[in-house]
Every structure is written in C-alpha cells, then in structure tokens.
Amino acid sequence: MAWARRRSPRGWACRWRRSSATSPRRCCFAALPIDAVSGLTPSSAIPLSVREQAVTWLVELQSATADEDTHRRWRQWRDADPTHAQAWARVAAFGDTLQSLPPHIAQAALQAPSSAARRKALKTLALLIGVGGAGWLTAQTPWRAWSADHVTGVGERATLALEDGTEVQMNAGSALNVRYTAGARRLQLLRGEILVTTARDPQGRPFSVDTEQGNARALGTRYLVRQLADHSAVTVFEGAVELRPARAGQPRRIEAGQQASYSSVVVDPPQPADDAASAWVDGMLVAQDMPLPVFLEALDRYREGRLYCAPDAAHLTVSGTYPLADADRVLALLQTTLPVTVDHYTRYWTTVSLKKIEKK
C-alpha cells in the first residue's frame, strides 16, 4: 500500500492506492447522429492525429487502472492546445462505451497499448468521429465521471479535506465534483458512494450533495450518500438531512439513525439505519441478511473484472464481516458458508451460482 497526496484548488486529497492488473471495460455508443450535436467544432477542422490522441485518452480514462495521475496527465494534454480541447469535446460527446460499434473494433480498442490491433482500432474510432453521419452519441453521460474532480478506481479509497474543514471519504469506484461558491457548498456525486462529515461554515453557506435523482441537504450532519443504478440512498449517522427529489417531489427530512432511498420524483419512507453501512471506511464489508446480489455488487468495487450473481442464487442472503482487501478470499469463503459455486470463466468474468446437487 502507498499513500499519495495531491493538492487541488479545493483542498488536500489523501489517496490510498493498491496496485492492480489492467482490466478491459466495454463501452457503448447510442444511436444519435453526431451531427445532432450543436456548438462543437467540426471534426474536419481537427487533425486526425489529435483525434487519435483524444480517443486514446477516452479508452485510458475508463480503464480499471485509471487513477489520479491518469486524470492529471489527461488534463495536461487537454489544456495544452485548443485543438486538444476541441477534439476532447467531440470524443466526450461520443459517450462512454463502444458496445454498438462492430465488436472487433470495440475489443481491439481495449487491448494492450502496444498492440497493433489497438492502434488500428483507435485510428478507426478517430475517423468515425470525423464522419458526421457515421458517429453516435450517447443519451447518458457516464463519461463525466472520468473527468470528475476526484475519482477512485477498483479497490481504491480516498479521503478529501475540503477548504471549509468538511471531510469526505470516497468508496472505491466513485467520482465526485466539488462546487463551492459564495452562496453554497455543493458536491456532485456522479458515481459510487461517499461518507460526509460536514463542518460549520463561517459564511453560513448551506451544504448539500447532488445525485442524479435529487439533492441531500445537510442539517449539521454526518451522512452517507450512494448513487445507485436507478435511485440514490442516504444513511444519516448524526444530525439530519433534507432529501429533495429532482422533479418536483415533496422533500422529506431524514433524522439520525434513519436511512432512505429516493428517486427523481419521490422519497421512500425512512427505515432504521444500517449502522454498518460505512464499514468500508475501515476496509470491511459487514452484512446482516444482505441479499447476495447486493453483497456481490459491494465486493465488485474491490476486484478487477465483473462479478455476476446468477439468478438461481439471487434469493440467498449473506451475514458476517469480510475484509475488502482480499475479495477473492471472500469469494472462496462464500463457498464454505453458502450452497454456491464460484466460477471464473475468464480473468475478468466471475459468476456465483447455486451449487448443483449431484443425483446418486
């Protein structure tokens, strides 16, 4: 383990890094013509070599090994020349995945950096960006997470000390923007999970965390916020939090010792808080009758590749305390405590399924 500390305009960021192997990631381009985007410099005005560099950065930033240094070097490249920024705007508009491109191009783009197939694929993608009707744009914007102010990768946690004394702890696989202005203190959680301990602001500015589904405003608080696939969740340990859905839903106050999920239109009734929800801060995963798919999703943040729960095992629950530092050991332990089999189909795809009972 090694600690790295970097200076940002909003405070110090202390990062705990673990070494990890390179993991390929798929991405996809949704079907909107690139000509539909307004306000972008025509790709024909951007040299092909610069477009190739931008596409290379696109792939690098979504790699499982992308870290703060990767993002720092990307920002240096982007800011070094106006054409770099223009090329990145085109690439960023492309979206976050290569899924709807021909499979051989998507797969080759994710091969080793020295691979001839990868170089050819990246050049092909750069050419596609330059052809108006041949490109696609994604309707979603996960690419924003790659260029967020603070990003954690697989098995990586970070502690941020913000300018007002607020402390933010980031779980693995998280992305966060910090937006402090003269009138407000706002965090934008783009992905993952954070634990916030707010500080009293001499200027009296309100503090809140924005997710895709809405806003969680602190009322003298220590609280945890998660951005999930189709909703957000908050657990309050101290003080209170006001949850306000993004689309005109009624706000709801969540008190210490409570937790609640919310969509963009409604806040669910609060439930008793899970006191172990923040155990990841100490490198542990504590489960009490936790559904196996939820358990595997939490563990997946700490290992390379994809961890999948087969439908026949989805009804199982997990209880116990598990160290996040060795996810594969946890998977091995599951096979001794649950009737499951862990199958590693490739280095990057692992399935947990119900153990088959052999007939005698």
PDB file of C-alpha atoms in Angstrom, residues 86-206:
ATOM      1  CA  GLN A  86     -11.923  20.674 -29.275  1.00  0.00           C
ATOM      2  CA  ALA A  87     -11.053  17.046 -30.013  1.00  0.00           C
ATOM      3  CA  TRP A  88     -11.955  16.035 -26.478  1.00  0.00           C
ATOM      4  CA  ALA A  89     -15.327  17.776 -26.778  1.00  0.00           C
ATOM      5  CA  ARG A  90     -16.064  15.613 -29.810  1.00  0.00           C
ATOM      6  CA  VAL A  91     -14.888  12.425 -28.121  1.00  0.00           C
ATOM      7  CA  ALA A  92     -16.692  13.194 -24.860  1.00  0.00           C
ATOM      8  CA  ALA A  93     -19.899  13.722 -26.829  1.00  0.00           C
ATOM      9  CA  PHE A  94     -19.424  10.212 -28.180  1.00  0.00           C
ATOM     10  CA  GLY A  95     -20.266   8.811 -24.788  1.00  0.00           C
ATOM     11  CA  ASP A  96     -18.960   6.082 -22.529  1.00  0.00           C
ATOM     12  CA  THR A  97     -18.965   2.772 -24.402  1.00  0.00           C
ATOM     13  CA  LEU A  98     -18.143   1.029 -27.655  1.00  0.00           C
ATOM     14  CA  GLN A  99     -20.895  -1.551 -27.479  1.00  0.00           C
ATOM     15  CA  SER A 100     -22.850  -0.644 -30.593  1.00  0.00           C
ATOM     16  CA  LEU A 101     -19.769  -0.396 -32.769  1.00  0.00           C
ATOM     17  CA  PRO A 102     -18.579  -3.501 -34.635  1.00  0.00           C
ATOM     18  CA  PRO A 103     -17.343  -5.908 -31.931  1.00  0.00           C
ATOM     19  CA  HIS A 104     -13.876  -6.320 -33.435  1.00  0.00           C
ATOM     20  CA  ILE A 105     -13.289  -2.567 -33.134  1.00  0.00           C
ATOM     21  CA  ALA A 106     -14.558  -2.354 -29.553  1.00  0.00           C
ATOM     22  CA  GLN A 107     -12.487  -5.323 -28.418  1.00  0.00           C
ATOM     23  CA  ALA A 108      -9.329  -4.236 -30.189  1.00  0.00           C
ATOM     24  CA  ALA A 109      -9.524  -0.746 -28.679  1.00  0.00           C
ATOM     25  CA  LEU A 110      -9.222  -2.289 -25.228  1.00  0.00           C
ATOM     26  CA  GLN A 111      -6.150  -4.430 -25.949  1.00  0.00           C
ATOM     27  CA  ALA A 112      -2.648  -3.745 -24.653  1.00  0.00           C
ATOM     28  CA  PRO A 113      -1.307  -0.254 -25.511  1.00  0.00           C
ATOM     29  CA  SER A 114       1.457  -1.733 -27.687  1.00  0.00           C
ATOM     30  CA  SER A 115      -0.984  -3.858 -29.692  1.00  0.00           C
ATOM     31  CA  ALA A 116      -1.123  -3.177 -33.429  1.00  0.00           C
ATOM     32  CA  ALA A 117      -4.821  -4.111 -33.366  1.00  0.00           C
ATOM     33  CA  ARG A 118      -5.461  -1.482 -30.712  1.00  0.00           C
ATOM     34  CA  ARG A 119      -3.647   1.220 -32.695  1.00  0.00           C
ATOM     35  CA  LYS A 120      -5.692   0.371 -35.767  1.00  0.00           C
ATOM     36  CA  ALA A 121      -8.951   0.392 -33.771  1.00  0.00           C
ATOM     37  CA  LEU A 122      -8.191   3.765 -32.202  1.00  0.00           C
ATOM     38  CA  LYS A 123      -7.470   5.223 -35.611  1.00  0.00           C
ATOM     39  CA  THR A 124     -10.775   3.817 -36.862  1.00  0.00           C
ATOM     40  CA  LEU A 125     -12.625   5.456 -33.977  1.00  0.00           C
ATOM     41  CA  ALA A 126     -10.856   8.750 -34.663  1.00  0.00           C
ATOM     42  CA  LEU A 127     -12.017   8.528 -38.280  1.00  0.00           C
ATOM     43  CA  LEU A 128     -15.584   7.774 -37.184  1.00  0.00           C
ATOM     44  CA  ILE A 129     -15.591  10.918 -35.066  1.00  0.00           C
ATOM     45  CA  GLY A 130     -14.648  12.841 -38.176  1.00  0.00           C
ATOM     46  CA  VAL A 131     -17.558  11.494 -40.228  1.00  0.00           C
ATOM     47  CA  GLY A 132     -20.798  13.224 -39.338  1.00  0.00           C
ATOM     48  CA  GLY A 133     -23.356  10.554 -40.216  1.00  0.00           C
ATOM     49  CA  ALA A 134     -21.166   7.629 -39.102  1.00  0.00           C
ATOM     50  CA  GLY A 135     -20.871   8.619 -35.448  1.00  0.00           C
ATOM     51  CA  TRP A 136     -23.082   8.068 -32.488  1.00  0.00           C
ATOM     52  CA  LEU A 137     -23.799   9.959 -29.298  1.00  0.00           C
ATOM     53  CA  THR A 138     -24.829   8.505 -26.011  1.00  0.00           C
ATOM     54  CA  ALA A 139     -28.012   9.643 -24.342  1.00  0.00           C
ATOM     55  CA  GLN A 140     -26.373   9.194 -20.970  1.00  0.00           C
ATOM     56  CA  THR A 141     -23.267  10.911 -19.633  1.00  0.00           C
ATOM     57  CA  PRO A 142     -21.138   8.494 -17.547  1.00  0.00           C
ATOM     58  CA  TRP A 143     -18.127   9.966 -19.317  1.00  0.00           C
ATOM     59  CA  ARG A 144     -18.420  12.909 -16.919  1.00  0.00           C
ATOM     60  CA  ALA A 145     -17.216  10.638 -14.137  1.00  0.00           C
ATOM     61  CA  TRP A 146     -13.899  10.087 -15.921  1.00  0.00           C
ATOM     62  CA  SER A 147     -13.080  13.798 -15.783  1.00  0.00           C
ATOM     63  CA  ALA A 148     -14.509  14.472 -12.309  1.00  0.00           C
ATOM     64  CA  ASP A 149     -12.547  16.446  -9.714  1.00  0.00           C
ATOM     65  CA  HIS A 150     -11.941  13.320  -7.638  1.00  0.00           C
ATOM     66  CA  VAL A 151     -12.085   9.706  -8.838  1.00  0.00           C
ATOM     67  CA  THR A 152     -11.363   6.390  -7.132  1.00  0.00           C
ATOM     68  CA  GLY A 153     -10.690   3.186  -9.037  1.00  0.00           C
ATOM     69  CA  VAL A 154     -11.047  -0.505  -8.270  1.00  0.00           C
ATOM     70  CA  GLY A 155     -10.073  -1.292  -4.666  1.00  0.00           C
ATOM     71  CA  GLU A 156      -9.174   2.347  -4.040  1.00  0.00           C
ATOM     72  CA  ARG A 157     -10.487   4.702  -1.348  1.00  0.00           C
ATOM     73  CA  ALA A 158      -9.774   8.394  -0.800  1.00  0.00           C
ATOM     74  CA  THR A 159     -10.157  10.955   1.970  1.00  0.00           C
ATOM     75  CA  LEU A 160     -10.731  14.593   0.998  1.00  0.00           C
ATOM     76  CA  ALA A 161     -10.281  17.543   3.348  1.00  0.00           C
ATOM     77  CA  LEU A 162     -12.240  20.419   1.821  1.00  0.00           C
ATOM     78  CA  GLU A 163     -11.474  24.105   2.266  1.00  0.00           C
ATOM     79  CA  ASP A 164     -14.136  24.631   4.950  1.00  0.00           C
ATOM     80  CA  GLY A 165     -12.985  21.694   7.079  1.00  0.00           C
ATOM     81  CA  THR A 166     -15.584  19.246   5.748  1.00  0.00           C
ATOM     82  CA  GLU A 167     -14.247  15.707   5.374  1.00  0.00           C
ATOM     83  CA  VAL A 168     -15.357  13.443   2.536  1.00  0.00           C
ATOM     84  CA  GLN A 169     -14.446   9.770   2.367  1.00  0.00           C
ATOM     85  CA  MET A 170     -14.864   8.129  -1.029  1.00  0.00           C
ATOM     86  CA  ASN A 171     -15.508   4.440  -1.507  1.00  0.00           C
ATOM     87  CA  ALA A 172     -13.910   2.521  -4.363  1.00  0.00           C
ATOM     88  CA  GLY A 173     -15.349   3.181  -7.810  1.00  0.00           C
ATOM     89  CA  SER A 174     -16.608   6.674  -7.001  1.00  0.00           C
ATOM     90  CA  ALA A 175     -16.487  10.013  -8.831  1.00  0.00           C
ATOM     91  CA  LEU A 176     -17.119  13.406  -7.275  1.00  0.00           C
ATOM     92  CA  ASN A 177     -17.151  17.085  -8.218  1.00  0.00           C
ATOM     93  CA  VAL A 178     -16.737  19.852  -5.620  1.00  0.00           C
ATOM     94  CA  ARG A 179     -18.584  23.100  -6.315  1.00  0.00           C
ATOM     95  CA  TYR A 180     -18.050  25.755  -3.640  1.00  0.00           C
ATOM     96  CA  THR A 181     -19.359  29.235  -4.432  1.00  0.00           C
ATOM     97  CA  ALA A 182     -20.006  32.411  -2.477  1.00  0.00           C
ATOM     98  CA  GLY A 183     -23.535  31.239  -1.744  1.00  0.00           C
ATOM     99  CA  ALA A 184     -23.411  27.451  -1.432  1.00  0.00           C
ATOM    100  CA  ARG A 185     -21.291  24.371  -0.789  1.00  0.00           C
ATOM    101  CA  ARG A 186     -22.278  21.596  -3.182  1.00  0.00           C
ATOM    102  CA  LEU A 187     -20.893  18.180  -4.011  1.00  0.00           C
ATOM    103  CA  GLN A 188     -21.923  16.350  -7.155  1.00  0.00           C
ATOM    104  CA  LEU A 189     -21.783  12.565  -6.738  1.00  0.00           C
ATOM    105  CA  LEU A 190     -21.546  11.149 -10.239  1.00  0.00           C
ATOM    106  CA  ARG A 191     -20.855   7.561  -9.252  1.00  0.00           C
ATOM    107  CA  GLY A 192     -20.308   5.432  -6.175  1.00  0.00           C
ATOM    108  CA  GLU A 193     -20.547   6.275  -2.503  1.00  0.00           C
ATOM    109  CA  ILE A 194     -19.276   8.919  -0.077  1.00  0.00           C
ATOM    110  CA  LEU A 195     -19.334   9.499   3.678  1.00  0.00           C
ATOM    111  CA  VAL A 196     -19.529  13.198   4.555  1.00  0.00           C
ATOM    112  CA  THR A 197     -18.748  14.857   7.873  1.00  0.00           C
ATOM    113  CA  THR A 198     -19.745  18.486   7.455  1.00  0.00           C
ATOM    114  CA  ALA A 199     -18.011  21.422   9.132  1.00  0.00           C
ATOM    115  CA  ARG A 200     -19.688  24.609  10.316  1.00  0.00           C
ATOM    116  CA  ASP A 201     -19.216  27.281   7.675  1.00  0.00           C
ATOM    117  CA  PRO A 202     -18.327  30.783   8.943  1.00  0.00           C
ATOM    118  CA  GLN A 203     -20.152  32.225   5.926  1.00  0.00           C
ATOM    119  CA  GLY A 204     -23.306  30.277   6.715  1.00  0.00           C
ATOM    120  CA  ARG A 205     -23.441  28.619   3.297  1.00  0.00           C
ATOM    121  CA  PRO A 206     -25.710  25.563   3.040  1.00  0.00           C
TER     122      PRO A 206
END
